[in-house]
Coordinates of C-alpha atoms in Angstrom, one line a residue:
M10 CA 57.7 29.8 86.6
F11 CA 60.2 31.2 88.2
T12 CA 62.5 33.7 87.7
T13 CA 65.0 35.8 89.0
R14 CA 63.5 39.1 88.6
P15 CA 60.2 41.0 88.2
T16 CA 59.1 41.5 84.8
L17 CA 58.9 45.7 85.2
Q18 CA 55.9 47.1 84.1
G19 CA 54.4 51.2 84.8
T20 CA 53.2 53.6 82.5
F21 CA 55.9 56.7 82.6
G22 CA 59.1 55.3 81.1
M23 CA 61.0 51.9 81.1
V24 CA 65.3 52.3 80.4
S25 CA 67.3 49.4 80.8
S26 CA 71.1 48.8 79.4
T27 CA 74.1 46.6 79.6
H28 CA 75.3 48.5 83.2
W29 CA 72.9 49.9 85.7
L30 CA 74.5 53.6 86.6
A31 CA 73.8 53.9 82.0
S32 CA 70.3 52.8 83.5
Q33 CA 69.3 54.9 85.7
S34 CA 71.4 57.8 84.2
A35 CA 68.8 57.4 81.6
M36 CA 65.9 57.3 83.6
A37 CA 67.2 60.5 85.5
V38 CA 66.7 62.5 81.5
L39 CA 63.6 61.8 82.2
E40 CA 62.3 62.1 84.8
E41 CA 63.5 65.4 84.0
G42 CA 61.8 66.3 81.3
G43 CA 63.9 64.0 77.8
N44 CA 62.7 62.4 76.0
A45 CA 63.5 58.3 74.6
F46 CA 66.1 59.6 72.6
D47 CA 67.2 61.6 74.9
A48 CA 68.1 59.1 77.1
A49 CA 69.0 57.0 74.7
V50 CA 72.2 59.4 74.5
A51 CA 73.1 59.8 77.8
A52 CA 73.5 56.0 78.3
G53 CA 75.9 55.9 75.5
F54 CA 77.8 58.6 76.9
V55 CA 77.9 56.9 80.6
L56 CA 78.5 53.3 78.8
H57 CA 81.9 54.9 76.9
V58 CA 82.6 55.7 80.6
V59 CA 81.6 52.8 82.6
E60 CA 82.0 50.1 80.5
P61 CA 84.9 51.3 78.9
H62 CA 86.1 47.2 77.3
L63 CA 83.1 47.2 75.2
N64 CA 82.9 50.0 74.0
G65 CA 83.5 54.0 73.6
P66 CA 82.9 56.9 71.5
A67 CA 85.3 56.6 68.8
G68 CA 83.5 52.9 68.3
D69 CA 80.3 52.1 66.5
V70 CA 76.7 52.2 67.2
P71 CA 73.6 50.8 64.9
I72 CA 70.7 52.4 66.9
I73 CA 66.6 52.0 65.9
L74 CA 64.3 54.0 66.5
A75 CA 60.1 54.3 66.3
P76 CA 59.6 58.1 67.2
A77 CA 56.0 58.3 68.9
G78 CA 52.9 58.0 65.1
G79 CA 56.0 58.1 63.1
E80 CA 57.8 55.5 61.3
V81 CA 60.9 53.0 62.6
R82 CA 64.7 54.2 60.9
V83 CA 67.8 52.3 61.2
L84 CA 70.4 55.1 61.8
C85 CA 74.1 54.0 60.8
G86 CA 77.2 54.5 63.5
Q87 CA 78.7 52.1 61.7
G88 CA 82.2 53.9 59.9
P89 CA 83.8 52.7 56.9
A90 CA 87.0 51.6 55.8
P91 CA 89.4 55.0 55.8
A92 CA 90.4 55.7 52.2
G93 CA 93.4 54.5 52.5
A94 CA 92.3 51.2 53.3
T95 CA 93.0 49.0 50.4
I96 CA 93.4 45.3 50.6
E97 CA 97.4 46.5 48.9
H98 CA 98.3 48.0 51.4
F99 CA 97.9 45.6 54.4
T100 CA 98.9 42.9 51.4
D101 CA 102.0 44.5 50.7
Q102 CA 102.8 44.8 54.6
G103 CA 103.1 41.0 54.8
L104 CA 99.4 40.4 56.2
S105 CA 97.2 37.7 55.6
L106 CA 94.3 39.2 58.5
V107 CA 93.7 42.5 58.9
P108 CA 95.0 43.1 62.3
G109 CA 92.3 42.6 65.4
T110 CA 93.9 45.3 67.8
G111 CA 95.7 48.8 66.8
P112 CA 95.5 51.9 64.7
L113 CA 95.2 50.2 61.6
A114 CA 92.5 48.7 62.2
A115 CA 90.7 52.0 62.3
V116 CA 87.2 52.4 60.5
V117 CA 85.9 56.5 60.7
P118 CA 84.0 56.4 64.0
G119 CA 81.0 56.3 63.7
A120 CA 79.6 56.5 66.6
F121 CA 79.5 59.6 68.8
D122 CA 78.5 61.1 65.2
A123 CA 75.4 58.3 65.3
W124 CA 74.0 59.5 69.0
M125 CA 74.8 63.7 67.5
V126 CA 73.0 62.8 64.9
L127 CA 69.9 61.6 67.3
L128 CA 70.4 63.5 69.4
R129 CA 69.4 66.5 67.2
D130 CA 66.3 65.3 65.4
H131 CA 64.7 63.9 67.3
G132 CA 65.7 64.7 70.9
T133 CA 64.9 67.9 73.3
M134 CA 67.6 68.8 75.1
G135 CA 71.6 70.7 74.9
V136 CA 74.6 68.1 74.5
G137 CA 75.4 69.0 77.7
Q138 CA 72.5 68.2 79.6
V139 CA 72.9 65.3 78.2
L140 CA 76.5 64.9 78.4
K141 CA 76.2 65.9 82.3
Y142 CA 76.7 62.3 83.9
A143 CA 78.8 60.5 81.7
V144 CA 81.3 63.3 82.4
R145 CA 80.1 63.3 86.2
Y146 CA 81.5 59.5 85.7
A147 CA 84.9 60.5 83.9
E148 CA 86.1 63.5 86.3
H149 CA 84.8 61.9 89.8
G150 CA 84.5 58.1 89.0
H151 CA 82.4 55.2 89.2
P152 CA 83.0 51.4 91.1
A153 CA 84.4 49.8 88.3
V154 CA 82.9 46.3 87.4
E155 CA 85.6 43.3 87.9
A156 CA 85.7 42.9 83.9
I157 CA 87.7 46.2 83.5
G158 CA 90.5 45.4 85.9
Q159 CA 90.5 41.6 84.7
A160 CA 90.5 42.8 80.6
V161 CA 93.8 45.4 82.0
E162 CA 95.2 43.5 83.6
R163 CA 95.5 40.9 81.2
V164 CA 97.0 44.0 78.4
R165 CA 99.1 45.1 82.1
E166 CA 102.9 44.5 80.1
L167 CA 101.6 46.1 76.8
F168 CA 100.4 49.2 77.9
L169 CA 103.6 49.8 80.2
N170 CA 105.6 48.7 76.9
E171 CA 104.3 50.2 74.3
W172 CA 100.3 51.6 74.8
T173 CA 102.2 54.7 77.4
S174 CA 99.1 56.9 76.9
S175 CA 97.0 53.5 77.8
A176 CA 99.4 53.4 81.1
E177 CA 98.2 57.2 81.9
V178 CA 94.7 56.9 81.8
Y179 CA 93.8 52.6 82.6
L180 CA 97.2 52.4 85.4
P181 CA 97.6 55.4 86.6
D182 CA 99.4 53.7 89.9
G183 CA 101.4 50.8 88.1
R184 CA 98.2 48.8 89.4
P185 CA 94.5 48.4 87.5
P186 CA 91.5 49.3 89.1
A187 CA 89.7 47.4 91.4
G188 CA 86.7 45.8 91.8
G189 CA 84.4 47.9 93.0
A190 CA 87.5 51.1 93.4
L191 CA 86.4 54.1 92.1
L192 CA 88.3 55.1 87.9
R193 CA 87.7 57.4 87.3
N194 CA 88.6 59.2 83.4
R195 CA 89.7 63.1 83.1
A196 CA 91.0 63.7 80.2
L197 CA 87.9 61.9 78.8
A198 CA 86.0 64.2 81.4
A199 CA 88.5 67.8 80.0
T200 CA 87.2 66.8 76.6
W201 CA 84.1 66.6 76.8
R202 CA 84.1 69.3 78.4
R203 CA 86.0 71.7 76.4
M204 CA 83.8 70.5 73.5
V205 CA 80.7 71.9 74.9
S206 CA 82.0 75.1 76.0
E207 CA 83.4 75.7 71.7
S208 CA 79.7 74.1 71.2
S209 CA 78.3 78.0 69.3
G210 CA 75.5 78.5 68.3
V211 CA 71.9 80.3 68.6
D212 CA 70.6 77.6 69.1
R213 CA 70.3 73.7 71.5
E214 CA 70.7 71.9 67.6
A215 CA 73.0 75.1 66.2
R216 CA 75.7 74.0 69.2
I217 CA 75.2 70.3 68.5
E218 CA 75.6 70.8 64.1
A219 CA 78.5 72.7 66.4
A220 CA 80.0 69.7 68.5
R221 CA 79.6 67.2 65.3
R222 CA 82.0 69.8 63.8
I223 CA 84.9 70.1 66.8
W224 CA 84.7 65.6 66.5
R225 CA 85.4 66.3 62.6
E226 CA 87.1 68.6 62.3
G227 CA 88.8 70.5 65.4
F228 CA 89.9 69.5 68.7
I229 CA 88.9 66.4 68.7
G230 CA 89.4 65.7 65.2
E231 CA 92.9 66.9 65.2
A232 CA 93.9 64.7 68.0
I233 CA 93.0 61.5 66.0
A234 CA 94.3 62.0 62.6
A235 CA 97.8 62.4 64.2
H236 CA 97.2 59.9 66.6
A237 CA 96.2 57.1 63.9
A238 CA 99.0 58.0 61.9
R239 CA 101.7 56.9 65.0
P240 CA 102.2 53.3 64.9
A241 CA 101.9 51.3 67.0
M242 CA 101.9 47.1 68.7
D243 CA 99.5 45.3 67.6
S244 CA 98.0 41.5 67.3
S245 CA 100.4 41.0 64.7
G246 CA 103.1 40.7 66.6
E247 CA 104.2 44.6 64.9
R248 CA 104.2 47.9 65.1
H249 CA 102.2 49.4 61.6
A250 CA 100.5 52.8 61.5
G251 CA 97.3 53.9 60.6
V252 CA 95.4 54.9 57.1
L253 CA 92.4 57.4 58.7
T254 CA 93.2 61.3 57.9
G255 CA 91.9 63.8 58.9
E256 CA 90.0 63.7 55.3
D257 CA 88.0 60.6 56.7
L258 CA 86.4 62.6 59.5
A259 CA 85.2 65.4 57.5
R260 CA 83.9 63.4 55.2
W261 CA 81.5 61.2 56.8
E262 CA 78.6 61.1 58.9
A263 CA 75.9 59.0 60.6
T264 CA 73.0 58.1 57.9
Y265 CA 69.2 57.5 58.0
E266 CA 68.3 53.9 56.3
E267 CA 65.3 51.7 55.9
P268 CA 64.7 49.2 58.3
V269 CA 65.2 45.5 56.6
R270 CA 61.4 44.5 57.9
Y271 CA 60.5 40.5 58.3
D272 CA 56.6 39.6 59.3
W273 CA 56.6 36.3 60.9
R274 CA 53.2 35.2 63.1
G275 CA 52.0 38.8 63.6
W276 CA 55.4 39.6 64.6
T277 CA 57.4 42.3 62.1
L278 CA 60.8 42.7 62.7
C279 CA 63.0 45.3 61.6
K280 CA 66.9 45.3 61.6
A281 CA 69.3 47.2 60.1
G282 CA 70.7 46.3 57.2
P283 CA 72.9 43.8 55.4
W284 CA 76.7 45.2 56.1
S285 CA 75.6 44.1 60.2
Q286 CA 74.2 40.4 60.2
G287 CA 70.5 41.8 62.0
P288 CA 68.8 39.7 58.5
V289 CA 70.8 36.4 60.8
L290 CA 67.6 36.9 62.4
P291 CA 65.1 36.6 60.5
Q292 CA 66.6 34.3 58.3
Q293 CA 66.5 32.1 61.3
L294 CA 63.2 32.6 60.7
A295 CA 62.3 31.5 58.1
L296 CA 63.9 29.0 59.0
L297 CA 62.0 27.5 60.7
D298 CA 58.9 24.7 59.8
D299 CA 54.7 25.1 60.7
G300 CA 55.1 22.4 63.7
I301 CA 58.1 24.7 65.5
D302 CA 55.1 26.5 68.9
A303 CA 54.6 25.9 72.5
A304 CA 54.8 22.8 72.8
A305 CA 58.0 22.3 70.6
Y306 CA 59.0 25.0 72.7
G307 CA 61.9 23.4 74.5
T308 CA 62.8 20.1 73.7
P309 CA 65.9 18.7 72.1
E310 CA 64.9 17.9 69.0
Y311 CA 63.5 22.3 69.2
L312 CA 67.1 23.6 70.3
H313 CA 69.1 20.8 67.8
T314 CA 66.3 22.5 64.1
L315 CA 67.6 26.1 65.9
I316 CA 71.0 25.1 65.4
E317 CA 70.8 23.7 62.1
G318 CA 68.9 26.5 61.2
G319 CA 71.8 29.0 62.9
K320 CA 74.6 27.2 60.9
L321 CA 72.8 27.7 57.5
A322 CA 71.7 31.3 58.3
M323 CA 75.2 31.7 59.7
A324 CA 77.0 30.5 56.4
D325 CA 74.7 32.4 54.4
R326 CA 76.3 35.7 56.3
E327 CA 79.7 34.5 55.4
A328 CA 78.7 34.5 52.2
W329 CA 76.2 36.6 51.1
Y330 CA 76.5 39.7 53.1
G331 CA 78.5 42.4 53.3
D332 CA 78.1 46.9 52.8
A333 CA 75.0 46.9 49.3
A334 CA 75.7 50.7 49.7
G335 CA 79.2 50.5 49.5
G336 CA 78.8 48.1 46.1
A337 CA 78.3 44.5 47.9
D338 CA 76.0 42.9 45.9
V339 CA 73.9 41.1 48.4
P340 CA 69.5 38.7 47.3
L341 CA 68.9 39.7 50.4
R342 CA 64.8 39.5 49.3
T343 CA 65.3 36.4 48.3
L344 CA 67.2 35.0 51.2
L345 CA 64.1 35.6 53.4
S346 CA 62.1 34.5 50.5
P347 CA 59.8 31.5 51.1
E348 CA 60.5 29.5 48.9
Y349 CA 64.7 29.6 49.2
N350 CA 64.1 29.2 53.2
A351 CA 62.1 26.5 52.3
A352 CA 64.2 24.1 50.5
R353 CA 67.1 25.7 52.9
R354 CA 65.3 23.6 55.7
A355 CA 65.6 20.6 53.4
L356 CA 69.0 19.5 53.8
V357 CA 68.3 19.8 58.7
G358 CA 69.1 16.2 58.8
E359 CA 68.8 14.1 61.8
R360 CA 72.6 14.7 62.9
A361 CA 74.6 18.0 62.7
S362 CA 76.4 19.0 60.3
F363 CA 80.0 20.2 61.0
E364 CA 79.7 22.2 56.9
L365 CA 79.7 25.1 56.0
R366 CA 77.2 25.4 53.5
P367 CA 75.9 29.0 52.2
G368 CA 73.4 28.9 49.4
S369 CA 72.6 30.1 45.0
P370 CA 70.1 32.6 45.6
D371 CA 69.3 33.3 42.8
G372 CA 71.8 30.5 41.6
R373 CA 73.9 33.1 41.7
V374 CA 77.3 30.6 43.6
P375 CA 78.4 32.1 47.5
R376 CA 81.7 31.9 46.8
L377 CA 83.8 31.8 51.1
S378 CA 87.8 33.9 51.2
A379 CA 89.9 30.9 51.5
H380 CA 90.4 31.8 55.3
A381 CA 86.6 30.5 55.7
R382 CA 87.2 27.9 53.9
L383 CA 90.0 26.5 55.2
G384 CA 88.3 26.6 58.2
R385 CA 90.9 27.0 60.8
P386 CA 89.5 24.7 63.8
G387 CA 91.1 25.3 67.2
V388 CA 92.1 29.3 67.0
P389 CA 91.8 31.6 69.4
G390 CA 88.8 33.6 69.4
A391 CA 86.6 31.4 67.9
G392 CA 84.3 30.7 70.1
T393 CA 85.1 29.8 73.9
G394 CA 81.6 30.1 75.9
T395 CA 82.0 32.8 77.9
G396 CA 78.5 33.7 77.1
T397 CA 78.0 36.7 79.6
G398 CA 79.1 39.2 76.4
E399 CA 82.5 39.7 78.0
P400 CA 85.9 40.0 75.3
T401 CA 87.3 37.2 75.8
V402 CA 91.7 37.1 76.3
E403 CA 93.6 34.7 74.0
G404 CA 97.6 34.0 74.0
S405 CA 100.2 36.3 73.5
I406 CA 97.8 39.5 75.2
A407 CA 99.9 41.4 76.9
R408 CA 102.3 42.3 73.5
T409 CA 100.4 42.2 71.6
G410 CA 96.5 43.2 72.4
E411 CA 95.5 40.4 70.8
T412 CA 91.3 39.9 71.4
R413 CA 87.7 39.4 71.3
G414 CA 85.6 41.9 71.7
D415 CA 82.2 42.8 72.4
T416 CA 79.7 45.0 74.0
C417 CA 76.5 46.9 75.0
H418 CA 73.6 47.5 74.9
V419 CA 70.3 50.0 75.4
D420 CA 66.9 50.2 75.4
V421 CA 64.5 53.0 76.4
V422 CA 60.3 53.4 76.1
D423 CA 58.9 56.7 77.2
R424 CA 55.4 57.8 77.5
W425 CA 54.6 59.5 74.6
G426 CA 55.7 56.5 72.8
N427 CA 59.0 56.4 71.6
M428 CA 60.9 53.8 71.3
V429 CA 64.9 52.7 70.7
S430 CA 67.3 50.4 70.7
A431 CA 71.1 50.2 70.0
T432 CA 73.9 48.8 70.3
P433 CA 77.7 50.4 71.2
S434 CA 80.4 48.6 71.3
G435 CA 84.0 48.7 69.3
G436 CA 86.9 51.5 70.6
W437 CA 87.2 49.4 73.4
L438 CA 90.1 50.7 76.5
Q439 CA 92.3 46.6 74.5
S440 CA 91.5 47.5 71.6
S441 CA 93.7 50.5 70.6
P442 CA 96.5 53.1 72.5
V443 CA 94.4 55.6 74.5
V444 CA 94.4 59.1 71.9
P445 CA 96.9 61.4 74.1
G446 CA 95.0 63.8 75.5
L447 CA 91.2 62.9 74.9
G448 CA 90.3 59.6 77.0
F449 CA 89.5 56.7 74.5
P450 CA 91.2 55.0 71.7
L451 CA 90.4 54.2 68.4
G452 CA 87.6 51.0 67.1
T453 CA 89.1 48.4 65.1
R454 CA 86.2 47.4 62.9
L455 CA 88.3 46.6 60.2
Q456 CA 89.4 43.1 61.0
M457 CA 85.5 42.2 59.5
T458 CA 87.3 42.2 56.1
W459 CA 88.9 39.7 54.2
L460 CA 92.2 40.7 52.4
E461 CA 90.2 38.8 49.2
P462 CA 89.0 40.5 46.1
G463 CA 85.0 40.1 44.7
L464 CA 83.6 38.8 48.7
P465 CA 80.8 41.7 50.3
S466 CA 83.1 42.1 52.4
S467 CA 86.1 42.5 51.7
L468 CA 88.2 45.1 52.6
V469 CA 86.6 48.6 49.9
P470 CA 87.9 51.9 50.8
G471 CA 84.6 53.1 52.3
R472 CA 83.0 50.8 52.6
R473 CA 81.0 49.4 55.7
P474 CA 82.8 46.7 57.4
R475 CA 79.9 43.6 58.1
T476 CA 79.6 44.3 61.8
T477 CA 78.6 42.3 64.1
L478 CA 76.0 44.7 65.7
S479 CA 72.8 44.2 65.7
P480 CA 70.0 45.4 68.2
T481 CA 66.2 44.8 66.8
L482 CA 62.3 46.3 67.3
A483 CA 59.5 44.2 66.3
L484 CA 56.5 45.1 65.3
R485 CA 52.4 43.4 65.9
G486 CA 49.7 45.3 64.3
G487 CA 51.9 48.2 62.8
E488 CA 52.7 49.4 66.6
P489 CA 56.3 49.2 67.7
V490 CA 56.2 47.5 71.1
L491 CA 59.2 45.4 71.8
A492 CA 62.7 47.0 71.3
F493 CA 66.0 44.7 72.4
G494 CA 69.8 43.6 72.1
T495 CA 72.3 41.6 73.2
P496 CA 76.0 42.0 73.7
G497 CA 78.3 39.3 72.2
G498 CA 79.7 39.7 68.9
D499 CA 79.4 37.2 66.3
Q500 CA 76.5 35.5 69.5
Q501 CA 74.1 38.6 69.2
D502 CA 71.0 36.7 66.4
Q503 CA 71.7 33.4 68.1
W504 CA 70.5 34.5 71.8
Q505 CA 68.9 37.0 70.3
T506 CA 65.7 34.8 68.7
H507 CA 65.6 32.1 71.4
F508 CA 64.8 35.0 73.2
F509 CA 61.9 36.5 71.1
L510 CA 60.6 32.8 70.2
A511 CA 60.8 32.3 74.2
L512 CA 58.4 35.4 74.3
A513 CA 56.3 35.0 70.7
L514 CA 55.6 31.0 71.8
R515 CA 55.6 30.1 75.5
R516 CA 52.3 31.0 77.7
P517 CA 52.6 34.7 79.1
P518 CA 52.6 35.4 83.2
A519 CA 48.7 35.5 84.7
R520 CA 50.1 39.4 85.5
G521 CA 48.9 39.3 81.6
G522 CA 51.3 41.3 79.3
L523 CA 54.4 39.8 77.5
D524 CA 56.9 37.6 79.8
L525 CA 60.3 39.6 79.4
Q526 CA 61.9 38.1 82.8
G527 CA 60.7 35.0 81.9
A528 CA 62.4 34.5 78.5
I529 CA 65.4 36.2 79.2
D530 CA 65.6 34.5 80.9
A531 CA 65.1 30.9 79.2
P532 CA 68.4 28.5 79.6
N533 CA 70.5 30.0 76.1
W534 CA 73.1 29.2 74.3
H535 CA 74.9 29.2 70.4
Q536 CA 76.7 27.1 68.1
D537 CA 80.3 28.6 66.7
G538 CA 80.0 26.5 62.8
F539 CA 81.4 30.0 61.4
P540 CA 84.4 32.4 60.5
S541 CA 84.4 34.3 63.8
S542 CA 84.2 38.3 63.0
F543 CA 86.8 38.7 65.4
Y544 CA 90.7 38.5 64.6
P545 CA 91.3 35.9 63.8
R546 CA 88.9 35.0 62.3
G547 CA 88.7 30.8 63.9
T548 CA 86.2 28.6 63.3
R549 CA 84.5 24.7 65.8
P550 CA 82.9 23.6 63.5
G551 CA 79.8 21.4 65.7
S552 CA 80.5 22.6 68.3
V553 CA 78.0 24.0 71.3
T554 CA 77.7 25.6 74.1
V555 CA 75.4 25.3 76.2
E556 CA 74.1 26.7 80.2
S557 CA 74.1 23.6 82.4
R558 CA 70.3 24.3 83.4
I559 CA 69.8 22.7 78.9
G560 CA 68.9 20.4 80.8
E561 CA 71.0 16.7 80.7
T562 CA 68.5 15.2 78.4
A563 CA 68.8 16.9 76.3
V564 CA 72.7 17.1 75.8
A565 CA 72.5 13.7 76.0
E566 CA 70.4 13.5 72.9
L567 CA 72.0 16.7 71.1
R568 CA 75.7 14.3 71.8
R569 CA 73.9 11.5 70.2
R570 CA 72.3 14.1 66.9
G571 CA 76.8 14.2 66.7
H572 CA 76.7 18.2 68.0
E573 CA 80.2 18.6 69.8
V574 CA 78.5 20.0 73.0
T575 CA 80.3 23.1 75.5
V576 CA 78.4 22.6 79.2
A577 CA 79.0 26.7 80.3
G578 CA 77.5 27.6 84.1
P579 CA 74.4 28.0 84.6
W580 CA 73.5 31.4 83.6
S581 CA 76.5 32.5 81.4
E582 CA 74.9 32.7 77.5
G583 CA 73.6 36.0 76.5
R584 CA 73.2 39.7 78.3
L585 CA 69.9 40.9 76.5
C586 CA 68.0 44.0 77.4
V587 CA 64.0 44.2 76.8
V588 CA 61.6 47.4 76.6
G589 CA 58.1 47.2 75.6
R590 CA 54.6 48.9 74.6
D591 CA 50.8 47.8 74.4
P592 CA 50.2 50.0 72.5
E593 CA 45.5 49.2 73.5
T594 CA 46.9 50.3 77.2
G595 CA 49.1 52.3 77.3
V596 CA 51.9 50.5 79.5
L597 CA 55.5 49.9 79.4
S598 CA 57.2 47.1 80.9
A599 CA 61.5 45.9 80.2
A600 CA 64.2 43.5 81.9
A601 CA 67.0 42.9 81.8
N602 CA 69.8 40.0 81.7
P603 CA 71.1 38.9 85.7
R604 CA 73.9 37.3 83.8
G605 CA 77.1 38.5 84.4
M606 CA 75.7 40.9 87.4
Q607 CA 75.5 44.0 85.5
G608 CA 72.2 44.4 82.9
Y609 CA 69.2 46.2 85.5
A610 CA 66.3 47.7 84.2
V611 CA 64.7 50.5 85.8
G612 CA 61.0 52.2 85.1
R613 CA 57.8 53.9 87.0

């Protein structure tokens, strides 16, 4: 079948990411003798520079890694709610939702520490070696993608009137960066240079630990804590100070966890736990019956089945997912069990459902927030059909910065068989004012919590917000064979499910191996029949957005079944990345998404 690009194949190393400069920087690390983990860290820091509207060092990153010959692990770079982030603190200020922007929505920053822990435990290089690519692009400039300038233009008034530290970086001459023009962030470059120079130690690990201390307690940590305490305009239309403190920064560190594993037709899917939305992917597979096969793939019946199953899985996400380590009671074993999903599958009828229908695992009664029960159809940010993964800016953005943010992704596999998948996000340039002197803003992940007690995703100090970030690693016969993921907020595990099924159900190309590029290029879609994870938490019951390449026949049949179908552009849904490895031959492969004209795979 026609594909936009070939599936790359080789034996030395493969990288796929959402920006070509990050992919090539990671490949340069492999060429220098680094491994997949060194390369992923380098790419992660480059993404902070070249996609600042989609992620930053004070954001978040879940990482799934498979060391050659070792066990698959999840490295959690999702920071928790600060100690002072109580429901009462927010409601006493007249808030019914956590703001989508500003310092009050900040969690403990997680991305930087996670990258450093990955480098310390699994990499071979030093901090300065992996940071040099990001430092160079920040100091000397990189050709800005058009979306950066578009994001800055929409918040120009906010930057000039309120977030002046952000204007210094992104409006240096009063104008947003034009597409292709060199964009510099010398403050960020200076931050990393100073951190590297102050990270002393007798060996590589000691110097990495010194960098981590500087982030938490040194000049970086001190600047972050002081900045969080300053009131700033947010999406509520008011100025609020944050509750993040130096103590919050000092006592948190990225940690390893066992992945959620799910076996399906000879595959084992590995995901982060229910503090993410990761289990939504295997739950969608569990809801499928044995009739889903190559003959059914792509038919209107297939589309309807996946759309309706996705609604059930996302409803369970809303009612049951949360941070189990932070005290949320999540019946995950039952949610993924055959018996539970057989009963849920029976709810899929011939017509589109417009209801939010969580299940009752182990006979328990689901509890939804009052906001979710009301639904709030048509609220901006609930899903707009802009599927390339860029943030959607709506309403009073110029005054308050209200935005639905998004993310990046990177996958790497090396010649030794190490494999890693990471989805960095948060700390968007439009999310919060830039920390003066550091060159990056704080994240706003607390917006994904509810200001109502007793829910799995309620705001609780020390509890991780239920994030949308969701990388994937897949095994066959116990061997890692695929690492993949995508930006897209709530859409991430919808698009990844469709991608995975396109691989698992369709015939591979004649030259052998999995048709990675064909699976990425296949027409994609998403549904919005659940509360958005992003402020203002809207929903669009019955809404389905499809790429026009789905075809008129399929669109007509979906509408006949009652779906409210929006036909978007032919290449508008998803920003998938993937790398693969054949354990029998050692052949490596990679592919990247053509949508949005940014993602690129490289390798040899």
